[in-house]
Amino acid sequence: MADAVEGLVETLVRQRRAASDPEPGELSTFQAVVLSTLVDRGSMRLGTLAESLGTTDATASRTVDVLEAHGLAQRRPDPGDGRGVIVAASAEGKADVRRRRQRLERLAARALGDLSHDEARRVASALVELQTLLDRR
């Protein structure tokens, strides 16, 4: 199972893009996951972000540094706690996630193009179920 999941991730990361696809950008896979988390879950404290990703505050902070440098995220003081920091995706960050997801949809459509509708639905359902199982911790 681990080999299959790792292989799927590796395949997605190294997929060649079609000539019509936009450049995927300069983010690492983890940086893109952090940005997607901010887009999907909304702004949050830096510590909450780190916890939700299963990483340290320092790693989350360095990752947000990179996202900020690219104009994809922003920090602001937590109004409820002057020592805390809230992190949010910027408008450009939200657009970047949208472009990445559109690219993944095109990749999936090309990969599943030879399958029947029922086969493609079963593959998609299995991926959702796998994600649910992995999220259970």
mmCIF file of N, CA and C in Angstrom:
data_model
loop_
_atom_site.group_PDB
_atom_site.id
_atom_site.type_symbol
_atom_site.label_atom_id
_atom_site.label_comp_id
_atom_site.label_asym_id
_atom_site.label_seq_id
_atom_site.Cartn_x
_atom_site.Cartn_y
_atom_site.Cartn_z
ATOM 1 N N MET A 1 0.826 -1.191 0.000
ATOM 2 C CA MET A 1 0.000 0.000 0.000
ATOM 3 C C MET A 1 0.870 1.254 0.000
ATOM 4 N N ALA A 2 1.896 1.245 0.868
ATOM 5 C CA ALA A 2 2.778 2.414 0.932
ATOM 6 C C ALA A 2 3.461 2.650 -0.407
ATOM 7 N N ASP A 3 3.899 1.578 -1.047
ATOM 8 C CA ASP A 3 4.544 1.711 -2.360
ATOM 9 C C ASP A 3 3.584 2.310 -3.384
ATOM 10 N N ALA A 4 2.323 1.891 -3.339
ATOM 11 C CA ALA A 4 1.338 2.396 -4.291
ATOM 12 C C ALA A 4 1.077 3.883 -4.085
ATOM 13 N N VAL A 5 0.928 4.287 -2.816
ATOM 14 C CA VAL A 5 0.676 5.705 -2.524
ATOM 15 C C VAL A 5 1.885 6.543 -2.925
ATOM 16 N N GLU A 6 3.066 6.091 -2.520
ATOM 17 C CA GLU A 6 4.286 6.820 -2.867
ATOM 18 C C GLU A 6 4.464 6.884 -4.385
ATOM 19 N N GLY A 7 4.192 5.796 -5.056
ATOM 20 C CA GLY A 7 4.303 5.776 -6.518
ATOM 21 C C GLY A 7 3.340 6.733 -7.178
ATOM 22 N N LEU A 8 2.125 6.824 -6.658
ATOM 23 C CA LEU A 8 1.143 7.757 -7.211
ATOM 24 C C LEU A 8 1.622 9.193 -7.049
ATOM 25 N N VAL A 9 2.115 9.528 -5.863
ATOM 26 C CA VAL A 9 2.615 10.883 -5.621
ATOM 27 C C VAL A 9 3.788 11.186 -6.549
ATOM 28 N N GLU A 10 4.724 10.258 -6.660
ATOM 29 C CA GLU A 10 5.879 10.462 -7.542
ATOM 30 C C GLU A 10 5.440 10.662 -8.987
ATOM 31 N N THR A 11 4.491 9.863 -9.431
ATOM 32 C CA THR A 11 3.998 9.980 -10.805
ATOM 33 C C THR A 11 3.363 11.345 -11.039
ATOM 34 N N LEU A 12 2.568 11.797 -10.084
ATOM 35 C CA LEU A 12 1.930 13.108 -10.235
ATOM 36 C C LEU A 12 2.957 14.229 -10.263
ATOM 37 N N VAL A 13 3.975 14.117 -9.414
ATOM 38 C CA VAL A 13 4.990 15.169 -9.340
ATOM 39 C C VAL A 13 5.792 15.261 -10.640
ATOM 40 N N ARG A 14 6.093 14.130 -11.246
ATOM 41 C CA ARG A 14 6.949 14.169 -12.433
ATOM 42 C C ARG A 14 6.192 14.197 -13.753
ATOM 43 N N GLN A 15 4.871 14.254 -13.691
ATOM 44 C CA GLN A 15 4.079 14.289 -14.921
ATOM 45 C C GLN A 15 4.511 15.445 -15.804
ATOM 46 N N ARG A 16 4.689 15.137 -17.015
ATOM 47 C CA ARG A 16 4.970 16.215 -17.977
ATOM 48 C C ARG A 16 3.679 16.944 -18.250
ATOM 49 N N ARG A 17 3.817 18.210 -18.344
ATOM 50 C CA ARG A 17 2.619 18.986 -18.603
ATOM 51 C C ARG A 17 2.377 19.076 -20.100
ATOM 52 N N ALA A 18 1.123 19.197 -20.466
ATOM 53 C CA ALA A 18 0.767 19.398 -21.869
ATOM 54 C C ALA A 18 1.166 20.815 -22.248
ATOM 55 N N ALA A 19 1.346 21.042 -23.522
ATOM 56 C CA ALA A 19 1.757 22.368 -23.988
ATOM 57 C C ALA A 19 0.763 23.446 -23.553
ATOM 58 N N SER A 20 -0.503 23.063 -23.383
ATOM 59 C CA SER A 20 -1.524 24.047 -23.007
ATOM 60 C C SER A 20 -1.580 24.307 -21.504
ATOM 61 N N ASP A 21 -0.882 23.497 -20.698
ATOM 62 C CA ASP A 21 -0.899 23.685 -19.252
ATOM 63 C C ASP A 21 -0.013 24.853 -18.860
ATOM 64 N N PRO A 22 -0.450 25.647 -17.864
ATOM 65 C CA PRO A 22 0.429 26.700 -17.364
ATOM 66 C C PRO A 22 1.572 26.080 -16.578
ATOM 67 N N GLU A 23 2.642 26.828 -16.429
ATOM 68 C CA GLU A 23 3.754 26.360 -15.602
ATOM 69 C C GLU A 23 3.229 26.076 -14.205
ATOM 70 N N PRO A 24 3.649 24.975 -13.586
ATOM 71 C CA PRO A 24 3.146 24.663 -12.250
ATOM 72 C C PRO A 24 3.701 25.547 -11.154
ATOM 73 N N GLY A 25 4.718 26.329 -11.442
ATOM 74 C CA GLY A 25 5.255 27.228 -10.435
ATOM 75 C C GLY A 25 6.526 26.696 -9.816
ATOM 76 N N GLU A 26 7.006 27.430 -8.849
ATOM 77 C CA GLU A 26 8.298 27.115 -8.246
ATOM 78 C C GLU A 26 8.164 26.540 -6.843
ATOM 79 N N LEU A 27 6.988 26.126 -6.447
ATOM 80 C CA LEU A 27 6.798 25.622 -5.090
ATOM 81 C C LEU A 27 7.135 24.139 -5.006
ATOM 82 N N SER A 28 7.665 23.753 -3.852
ATOM 83 C CA SER A 28 7.844 22.323 -3.579
ATOM 84 C C SER A 28 6.463 21.717 -3.329
ATOM 85 N N THR A 29 6.404 20.412 -3.309
ATOM 86 C CA THR A 29 5.136 19.738 -3.043
ATOM 87 C C THR A 29 4.595 20.139 -1.671
ATOM 88 N N PHE A 30 5.454 20.171 -0.644
ATOM 89 C CA PHE A 30 5.000 20.535 0.693
ATOM 90 C C PHE A 30 4.501 21.981 0.732
ATOM 91 N N GLN A 31 5.200 22.883 0.069
ATOM 92 C CA GLN A 31 4.767 24.284 0.034
ATOM 93 C C GLN A 31 3.389 24.400 -0.629
ATOM 94 N N ALA A 32 3.183 23.633 -1.687
ATOM 95 C CA ALA A 32 1.881 23.640 -2.360
ATOM 96 C C ALA A 32 0.795 23.071 -1.453
ATOM 97 N N VAL A 33 1.121 22.058 -0.661
ATOM 98 C CA VAL A 33 0.154 21.490 0.290
ATOM 99 C C VAL A 33 -0.202 22.525 1.353
ATOM 100 N N VAL A 34 0.785 23.242 1.861
ATOM 101 C CA VAL A 34 0.526 24.279 2.862
ATOM 102 C C VAL A 34 -0.395 25.345 2.279
ATOM 103 N N LEU A 35 -0.104 25.779 1.062
ATOM 104 C CA LEU A 35 -0.933 26.796 0.422
ATOM 105 C C LEU A 35 -2.362 26.278 0.223
ATOM 106 N N SER A 36 -2.512 25.053 -0.232
ATOM 107 C CA SER A 36 -3.848 24.469 -0.412
ATOM 108 C C SER A 36 -4.594 24.401 0.910
ATOM 109 N N THR A 37 -3.893 24.080 1.976
ATOM 110 C CA THR A 37 -4.511 24.027 3.308
ATOM 111 C C THR A 37 -5.049 25.399 3.689
ATOM 112 N N LEU A 38 -4.267 26.434 3.440
ATOM 113 C CA LEU A 38 -4.712 27.797 3.762
ATOM 114 C C LEU A 38 -5.922 28.200 2.917
ATOM 115 N N VAL A 39 -5.937 27.788 1.670
ATOM 116 C CA VAL A 39 -7.074 28.112 0.801
ATOM 117 C C VAL A 39 -8.318 27.362 1.264
ATOM 118 N N ASP A 40 -8.171 26.068 1.553
ATOM 119 C CA ASP A 40 -9.324 25.239 1.899
ATOM 120 C C ASP A 40 -9.873 25.520 3.297
ATOM 121 N N ARG A 41 -8.994 25.766 4.259
ATOM 122 C CA ARG A 41 -9.427 25.915 5.647
ATOM 123 C C ARG A 41 -9.514 27.364 6.098
ATOM 124 N N GLY A 42 -9.025 28.269 5.279
ATOM 125 C CA GLY A 42 -9.069 29.678 5.635
ATOM 126 C C GLY A 42 -7.890 30.069 6.514
ATOM 127 N N SER A 43 -7.872 31.328 6.899
ATOM 128 C CA SER A 43 -6.765 31.833 7.703
ATOM 129 C C SER A 43 -6.750 31.130 9.052
ATOM 130 N N MET A 44 -5.539 30.976 9.598
ATOM 131 C CA MET A 44 -5.382 30.297 10.887
ATOM 132 C C MET A 44 -4.081 30.716 11.531
ATOM 133 N N ARG A 45 -4.002 30.453 12.808
ATOM 134 C CA ARG A 45 -2.757 30.719 13.530
ATOM 135 C C ARG A 45 -1.659 29.821 12.979
ATOM 136 N N LEU A 46 -0.453 30.306 13.042
ATOM 137 C CA LEU A 46 0.686 29.551 12.534
ATOM 138 C C LEU A 46 0.822 28.202 13.240
ATOM 139 N N GLY A 47 0.639 28.176 14.550
ATOM 140 C CA GLY A 47 0.729 26.926 15.303
ATOM 141 C C GLY A 47 -0.343 25.923 14.890
ATOM 142 N N THR A 48 -1.542 26.414 14.615
ATOM 143 C CA THR A 48 -2.630 25.541 14.158
ATOM 144 C C THR A 48 -2.297 24.963 12.791
ATOM 145 N N LEU A 49 -1.722 25.774 11.928
ATOM 146 C CA LEU A 49 -1.295 25.302 10.613
ATOM 147 C C LEU A 49 -0.265 24.192 10.758
ATOM 148 N N ALA A 50 0.734 24.419 11.603
ATOM 149 C CA ALA A 50 1.774 23.408 11.818
ATOM 150 C C ALA A 50 1.158 22.116 12.334
ATOM 151 N N GLU A 51 0.281 22.237 13.296
ATOM 152 C CA GLU A 51 -0.348 21.043 13.879
ATOM 153 C C GLU A 51 -1.180 20.291 12.837
ATOM 154 N N SER A 52 -1.924 21.024 12.023
ATOM 155 C CA SER A 52 -2.779 20.366 11.029
ATOM 156 C C SER A 52 -1.965 19.641 9.963
ATOM 157 N N LEU A 53 -0.724 20.071 9.762
ATOM 158 C CA LEU A 53 0.152 19.448 8.768
ATOM 159 C C LEU A 53 1.098 18.430 9.386
ATOM 160 N N GLY A 54 1.055 18.305 10.710
ATOM 161 C CA GLY A 54 1.924 17.350 11.380
ATOM 162 C C GLY A 54 3.389 17.737 11.322
ATOM 163 N N THR A 55 3.653 19.036 11.430
ATOM 164 C CA THR A 55 5.030 19.519 11.375
ATOM 165 C C THR A 55 5.286 20.456 12.548
ATOM 166 N N THR A 56 6.490 20.981 12.619
ATOM 167 C CA THR A 56 6.838 21.899 13.700
ATOM 168 C C THR A 56 6.452 23.327 13.338
ATOM 169 N N ASP A 57 6.362 24.172 14.353
ATOM 170 C CA ASP A 57 6.105 25.590 14.106
ATOM 171 C C ASP A 57 7.207 26.186 13.229
ATOM 172 N N ALA A 58 8.450 25.777 13.472
ATOM 173 C CA ALA A 58 9.582 26.317 12.703
ATOM 174 C C ALA A 58 9.470 25.950 11.224
ATOM 175 N N THR A 59 9.114 24.707 10.941
ATOM 176 C CA THR A 59 8.970 24.291 9.541
ATOM 177 C C THR A 59 7.810 25.025 8.886
ATOM 178 N N ALA A 60 6.701 25.144 9.597
ATOM 179 C CA ALA A 60 5.564 25.884 9.056
ATOM 180 C C ALA A 60 5.946 27.336 8.794
ATOM 181 N N SER A 61 6.678 27.942 9.713
ATOM 182 C CA SER A 61 7.087 29.332 9.560
ATOM 183 C C SER A 61 7.998 29.518 8.343
ATOM 184 N N ARG A 62 8.981 28.622 8.174
ATOM 185 C CA ARG A 62 9.877 28.716 7.006
ATOM 186 C C ARG A 62 9.098 28.524 5.706
ATOM 187 N N THR A 63 8.119 27.640 5.735
ATOM 188 C CA THR A 63 7.311 27.403 4.539
ATOM 189 C C THR A 63 6.477 28.633 4.210
ATOM 190 N N VAL A 64 5.897 29.241 5.225
ATOM 191 C CA VAL A 64 5.118 30.469 5.009
ATOM 192 C C VAL A 64 6.033 31.589 4.517
ATOM 193 N N ASP A 65 7.282 31.624 4.983
ATOM 194 C CA ASP A 65 8.246 32.611 4.476
ATOM 195 C C ASP A 65 8.349 32.515 2.955
ATOM 196 N N VAL A 66 8.464 31.296 2.455
ATOM 197 C CA VAL A 66 8.579 31.083 1.003
ATOM 198 C C VAL A 66 7.294 31.518 0.307
ATOM 199 N N LEU A 67 6.155 31.140 0.860
ATOM 200 C CA LEU A 67 4.876 31.524 0.253
ATOM 201 C C LEU A 67 4.717 33.043 0.226
ATOM 202 N N GLU A 68 5.130 33.702 1.312
ATOM 203 C CA GLU A 68 5.078 35.174 1.353
ATOM 204 C C GLU A 68 5.994 35.784 0.300
ATOM 205 N N ALA A 69 7.192 35.226 0.147
ATOM 206 C CA ALA A 69 8.147 35.749 -0.833
ATOM 207 C C ALA A 69 7.587 35.667 -2.248
ATOM 208 N N HIS A 70 6.734 34.675 -2.493
ATOM 209 C CA HIS A 70 6.100 34.523 -3.806
ATOM 210 C C HIS A 70 4.782 35.300 -3.905
ATOM 211 N N GLY A 71 4.404 35.983 -2.838
ATOM 212 C CA GLY A 71 3.157 36.744 -2.837
ATOM 213 C C GLY A 71 1.911 35.869 -2.734
ATOM 214 N N LEU A 72 2.076 34.636 -2.217
ATOM 215 C CA LEU A 72 0.969 33.683 -2.180
ATOM 216 C C LEU A 72 0.282 33.606 -0.817
ATOM 217 N N ALA A 73 0.930 34.133 0.214
ATOM 218 C CA ALA A 73 0.371 34.114 1.567
ATOM 219 C C ALA A 73 0.802 35.375 2.292
ATOM 220 N N GLN A 74 0.127 35.618 3.399
ATOM 221 C CA GLN A 74 0.470 36.797 4.207
ATOM 222 C C GLN A 74 0.246 36.494 5.674
ATOM 223 N N ARG A 75 1.058 37.126 6.489
ATOM 224 C CA ARG A 75 0.927 37.019 7.945
ATOM 225 C C ARG A 75 0.343 38.330 8.459
ATOM 226 N N ARG A 76 -0.384 38.200 9.572
ATOM 227 C CA ARG A 76 -0.858 39.399 10.270
ATOM 228 C C ARG A 76 -0.970 39.051 11.746
ATOM 229 N N PRO A 77 -0.873 40.041 12.605
ATOM 230 C CA PRO A 77 -0.986 39.775 14.045
ATOM 231 C C PRO A 77 -2.365 39.202 14.374
ATOM 232 N N ASP A 78 -2.406 38.305 15.325
ATOM 233 C CA ASP A 78 -3.669 37.745 15.804
ATOM 234 C C ASP A 78 -4.328 38.801 16.677
ATOM 235 N N PRO A 79 -5.510 39.289 16.316
ATOM 236 C CA PRO A 79 -6.145 40.340 17.114
ATOM 237 C C PRO A 79 -6.502 39.885 18.534
ATOM 238 N N GLY A 80 -6.667 38.582 18.736
ATOM 239 C CA GLY A 80 -7.013 38.068 20.054
ATOM 240 C C GLY A 80 -5.811 37.795 20.934
ATOM 241 N N ASP A 81 -4.619 37.789 20.339
ATOM 242 C CA ASP A 81 -3.398 37.488 21.086
ATOM 243 C C ASP A 81 -2.242 38.164 20.361
ATOM 244 N N GLY A 82 -1.774 39.246 20.912
ATOM 245 C CA GLY A 82 -0.734 40.047 20.264
ATOM 246 C C GLY A 82 0.544 39.277 19.957
ATOM 247 N N ARG A 83 0.767 38.172 20.649
ATOM 248 C CA ARG A 83 1.974 37.373 20.397
ATOM 249 C C ARG A 83 1.778 36.414 19.236
ATOM 250 N N GLY A 84 0.521 36.149 18.883
ATOM 251 C CA GLY A 84 0.214 35.165 17.848
ATOM 252 C C GLY A 84 0.213 35.759 16.451
ATOM 253 N N VAL A 85 0.337 34.878 15.465
ATOM 254 C CA VAL A 85 0.345 35.287 14.059
ATOM 255 C C VAL A 85 -0.723 34.490 13.314
ATOM 256 N N ILE A 86 -1.493 35.187 12.510
ATOM 257 C CA ILE A 86 -2.492 34.564 11.636
ATOM 258 C C ILE A 86 -1.885 34.512 10.234
ATOM 259 N N VAL A 87 -2.065 33.379 9.575
ATOM 260 C CA VAL A 87 -1.558 33.201 8.211
ATOM 261 C C VAL A 87 -2.760 32.999 7.296
ATOM 262 N N ALA A 88 -2.711 33.626 6.121
ATOM 263 C CA ALA A 88 -3.799 33.497 5.157
ATOM 264 C C ALA A 88 -3.225 33.431 3.747
ATOM 265 N N ALA A 89 -3.952 32.775 2.862
ATOM 266 C CA ALA A 89 -3.590 32.774 1.444
ATOM 267 C C ALA A 89 -3.975 34.127 0.867
ATOM 268 N N SER A 90 -3.140 34.654 -0.001
ATOM 269 C CA SER A 90 -3.461 35.896 -0.697
ATOM 270 C C SER A 90 -4.354 35.579 -1.902
ATOM 271 N N ALA A 91 -4.842 36.611 -2.558
ATOM 272 C CA ALA A 91 -5.645 36.400 -3.773
ATOM 273 C C ALA A 91 -4.829 35.636 -4.815
ATOM 274 N N GLU A 92 -3.546 35.963 -4.944
ATOM 275 C CA GLU A 92 -2.682 35.248 -5.892
ATOM 276 C C GLU A 92 -2.477 33.799 -5.456
ATOM 277 N N GLY A 93 -2.408 33.569 -4.147
ATOM 278 C CA GLY A 93 -2.294 32.203 -3.635
ATOM 279 C C GLY A 93 -3.520 31.378 -3.977
ATOM 280 N N LYS A 94 -4.688 31.969 -3.826
ATOM 281 C CA LYS A 94 -5.929 31.279 -4.179
ATOM 282 C C LYS A 94 -5.969 30.974 -5.670
ATOM 283 N N ALA A 95 -5.520 31.912 -6.487
ATOM 284 C CA ALA A 95 -5.487 31.685 -7.934
ATOM 285 C C ALA A 95 -4.483 30.586 -8.284
ATOM 286 N N ASP A 96 -3.352 30.557 -7.586
ATOM 287 C CA ASP A 96 -2.344 29.526 -7.827
ATOM 288 C C ASP A 96 -2.908 28.139 -7.531
ATOM 289 N N VAL A 97 -3.612 28.007 -6.410
ATOM 290 C CA VAL A 97 -4.218 26.708 -6.057
ATOM 291 C C VAL A 97 -5.247 26.313 -7.109
ATOM 292 N N ARG A 98 -6.036 27.276 -7.552
ATOM 293 C CA ARG A 98 -7.030 27.001 -8.597
ATOM 294 C C ARG A 98 -6.355 26.480 -9.864
ATOM 295 N N ARG A 99 -5.246 27.101 -10.279
ATOM 296 C CA ARG A 99 -4.513 26.657 -11.482
ATOM 297 C C ARG A 99 -3.937 25.262 -11.284
ATOM 298 N N ARG A 100 -3.363 24.999 -10.112
ATOM 299 C CA ARG A 100 -2.799 23.668 -9.830
ATOM 300 C C ARG A 100 -3.884 22.594 -9.888
ATOM 301 N N ARG A 101 -5.029 22.892 -9.339
ATOM 302 C CA ARG A 101 -6.119 21.915 -9.341
ATOM 303 C C ARG A 101 -6.659 21.690 -10.754
ATOM 304 N N GLN A 102 -6.727 22.726 -11.535
ATOM 305 C CA GLN A 102 -7.152 22.557 -12.928
ATOM 306 C C GLN A 102 -6.158 21.677 -13.686
ATOM 307 N N ARG A 103 -4.885 21.861 -13.407
ATOM 308 C CA ARG A 103 -3.855 21.031 -14.042
ATOM 309 C C ARG A 103 -4.023 19.571 -13.636
ATOM 310 N N LEU A 104 -4.252 19.317 -12.342
ATOM 311 C CA LEU A 104 -4.474 17.947 -11.874
ATOM 312 C C LEU A 104 -5.723 17.338 -12.513
ATOM 313 N N GLU A 105 -6.752 18.138 -12.683
ATOM 314 C CA GLU A 105 -7.966 17.638 -13.344
ATOM 315 C C GLU A 105 -7.671 17.239 -14.786
ATOM 316 N N ARG A 106 -6.865 18.035 -15.482
ATOM 317 C CA ARG A 106 -6.498 17.680 -16.864
ATOM 318 C C ARG A 106 -5.658 16.410 -16.897
ATOM 319 N N LEU A 107 -4.702 16.279 -15.944
ATOM 320 C CA LEU A 107 -3.892 15.065 -15.866
ATOM 321 C C LEU A 107 -4.768 13.842 -15.616
ATOM 322 N N ALA A 108 -5.698 13.962 -14.685
ATOM 323 C CA ALA A 108 -6.588 12.845 -14.373
ATOM 324 C C ALA A 108 -7.465 12.500 -15.571
ATOM 325 N N ALA A 109 -7.967 13.512 -16.256
ATOM 326 C CA ALA A 109 -8.809 13.258 -17.424
ATOM 327 C C ALA A 109 -8.028 12.514 -18.502
ATOM 328 N N ARG A 110 -6.766 12.903 -18.712
ATOM 329 C CA ARG A 110 -5.946 12.199 -19.706
ATOM 330 C C ARG A 110 -5.676 10.769 -19.261
ATOM 331 N N ALA A 111 -5.379 10.585 -17.960
ATOM 332 C CA ALA A 111 -5.058 9.249 -17.448
ATOM 333 C C ALA A 111 -6.274 8.331 -17.471
ATOM 334 N N LEU A 112 -7.441 8.873 -17.195
ATOM 335 C CA LEU A 112 -8.649 8.062 -17.116
ATOM 336 C C LEU A 112 -9.427 8.037 -18.423
ATOM 337 N N GLY A 113 -8.912 8.711 -19.423
ATOM 338 C CA GLY A 113 -9.627 8.859 -20.692
ATOM 339 C C GLY A 113 -10.013 7.564 -21.363
ATOM 340 N N ASP A 114 -9.251 6.512 -21.196
ATOM 341 C CA ASP A 114 -9.550 5.233 -21.843
ATOM 342 C C ASP A 114 -10.466 4.344 -21.009
ATOM 343 N N LEU A 115 -10.807 4.776 -19.811
ATOM 344 C CA LEU A 115 -11.682 3.980 -18.954
ATOM 345 C C LEU A 115 -13.146 4.305 -19.230
ATOM 346 N N SER A 116 -14.004 3.347 -18.943
ATOM 347 C CA SER A 116 -15.438 3.617 -19.039
ATOM 348 C C SER A 116 -15.806 4.585 -17.914
ATOM 349 N N HIS A 117 -16.970 5.174 -18.020
ATOM 350 C CA HIS A 117 -17.428 6.098 -16.973
ATOM 351 C C HIS A 117 -17.469 5.384 -15.627
ATOM 352 N N ASP A 118 -17.952 4.145 -15.618
ATOM 353 C CA ASP A 118 -18.051 3.383 -14.374
ATOM 354 C C ASP A 118 -16.669 3.075 -13.792
ATOM 355 N N GLU A 119 -15.717 2.715 -14.637
ATOM 356 C CA GLU A 119 -14.350 2.434 -14.163
ATOM 357 C C GLU A 119 -13.710 3.699 -13.584
ATOM 358 N N ALA A 120 -13.870 4.814 -14.274
ATOM 359 C CA ALA A 120 -13.302 6.080 -13.801
ATOM 360 C C ALA A 120 -13.925 6.475 -12.463
ATOM 361 N N ARG A 121 -15.229 6.262 -12.315
ATOM 362 C CA ARG A 121 -15.907 6.577 -11.067
ATOM 363 C C ARG A 121 -15.378 5.711 -9.931
ATOM 364 N N ARG A 122 -15.113 4.425 -10.200
ATOM 365 C CA ARG A 122 -14.589 3.524 -9.174
ATOM 366 C C ARG A 122 -13.175 3.941 -8.752
ATOM 367 N N VAL A 123 -12.348 4.348 -9.708
ATOM 368 C CA VAL A 123 -10.995 4.804 -9.370
ATOM 369 C C VAL A 123 -11.085 6.042 -8.480
ATOM 370 N N ALA A 124 -11.914 6.999 -8.878
ATOM 371 C CA ALA A 124 -12.067 8.227 -8.086
ATOM 372 C C ALA A 124 -12.594 7.905 -6.687
ATOM 373 N N SER A 125 -13.552 7.012 -6.608
ATOM 374 C CA SER A 125 -14.112 6.621 -5.313
ATOM 375 C C SER A 125 -13.049 5.954 -4.437
ATOM 376 N N ALA A 126 -12.220 5.105 -5.033
ATOM 377 C CA ALA A 126 -11.159 4.434 -4.270
ATOM 378 C C ALA A 126 -10.149 5.447 -3.733
ATOM 379 N N LEU A 127 -9.825 6.466 -4.515
ATOM 380 C CA LEU A 127 -8.880 7.490 -4.057
ATOM 381 C C LEU A 127 -9.455 8.285 -2.888
ATOM 382 N N VAL A 128 -10.730 8.616 -2.964
ATOM 383 C CA VAL A 128 -11.381 9.336 -1.868
ATOM 384 C C VAL A 128 -11.397 8.468 -0.610
ATOM 385 N N GLU A 129 -11.705 7.189 -0.774
ATOM 386 C CA GLU A 129 -11.722 6.270 0.369
ATOM 387 C C GLU A 129 -10.327 6.134 0.977
ATOM 388 N N LEU A 130 -9.303 6.039 0.131
ATOM 389 C CA LEU A 130 -7.925 5.948 0.637
ATOM 390 C C LEU A 130 -7.571 7.195 1.439
ATOM 391 N N GLN A 131 -7.923 8.362 0.935
ATOM 392 C CA GLN A 131 -7.650 9.597 1.665
ATOM 393 C C GLN A 131 -8.363 9.586 3.012
ATOM 394 N N THR A 132 -9.601 9.156 3.041
ATOM 395 C CA THR A 132 -10.356 9.080 4.288
ATOM 396 C C THR A 132 -9.670 8.152 5.277
ATOM 397 N N LEU A 133 -9.242 6.996 4.814
ATOM 398 C CA LEU A 133 -8.559 6.040 5.685
ATOM 399 C C LEU A 133 -7.246 6.605 6.218
ATOM 400 N N LEU A 134 -6.479 7.258 5.377
ATOM 401 C CA LEU A 134 -5.198 7.823 5.803
ATOM 402 C C LEU A 134 -5.372 8.985 6.779
ATOM 403 N N ASP A 135 -6.465 9.722 6.627
ATOM 404 C CA ASP A 135 -6.737 10.875 7.510
ATOM 405 C C ASP A 135 -7.177 10.458 8.910
ATOM 406 N N ARG A 136 -7.545 9.214 9.097
ATOM 407 C CA ARG A 136 -8.073 8.767 10.386
ATOM 408 C C ARG A 136 -7.045 8.745 11.506
ATOM 409 N N ARG A 137 -5.779 8.663 11.230
ATOM 410 C CA ARG A 137 -4.685 8.644 12.205
ATOM 411 C C ARG A 137 -4.994 7.722 13.327
#
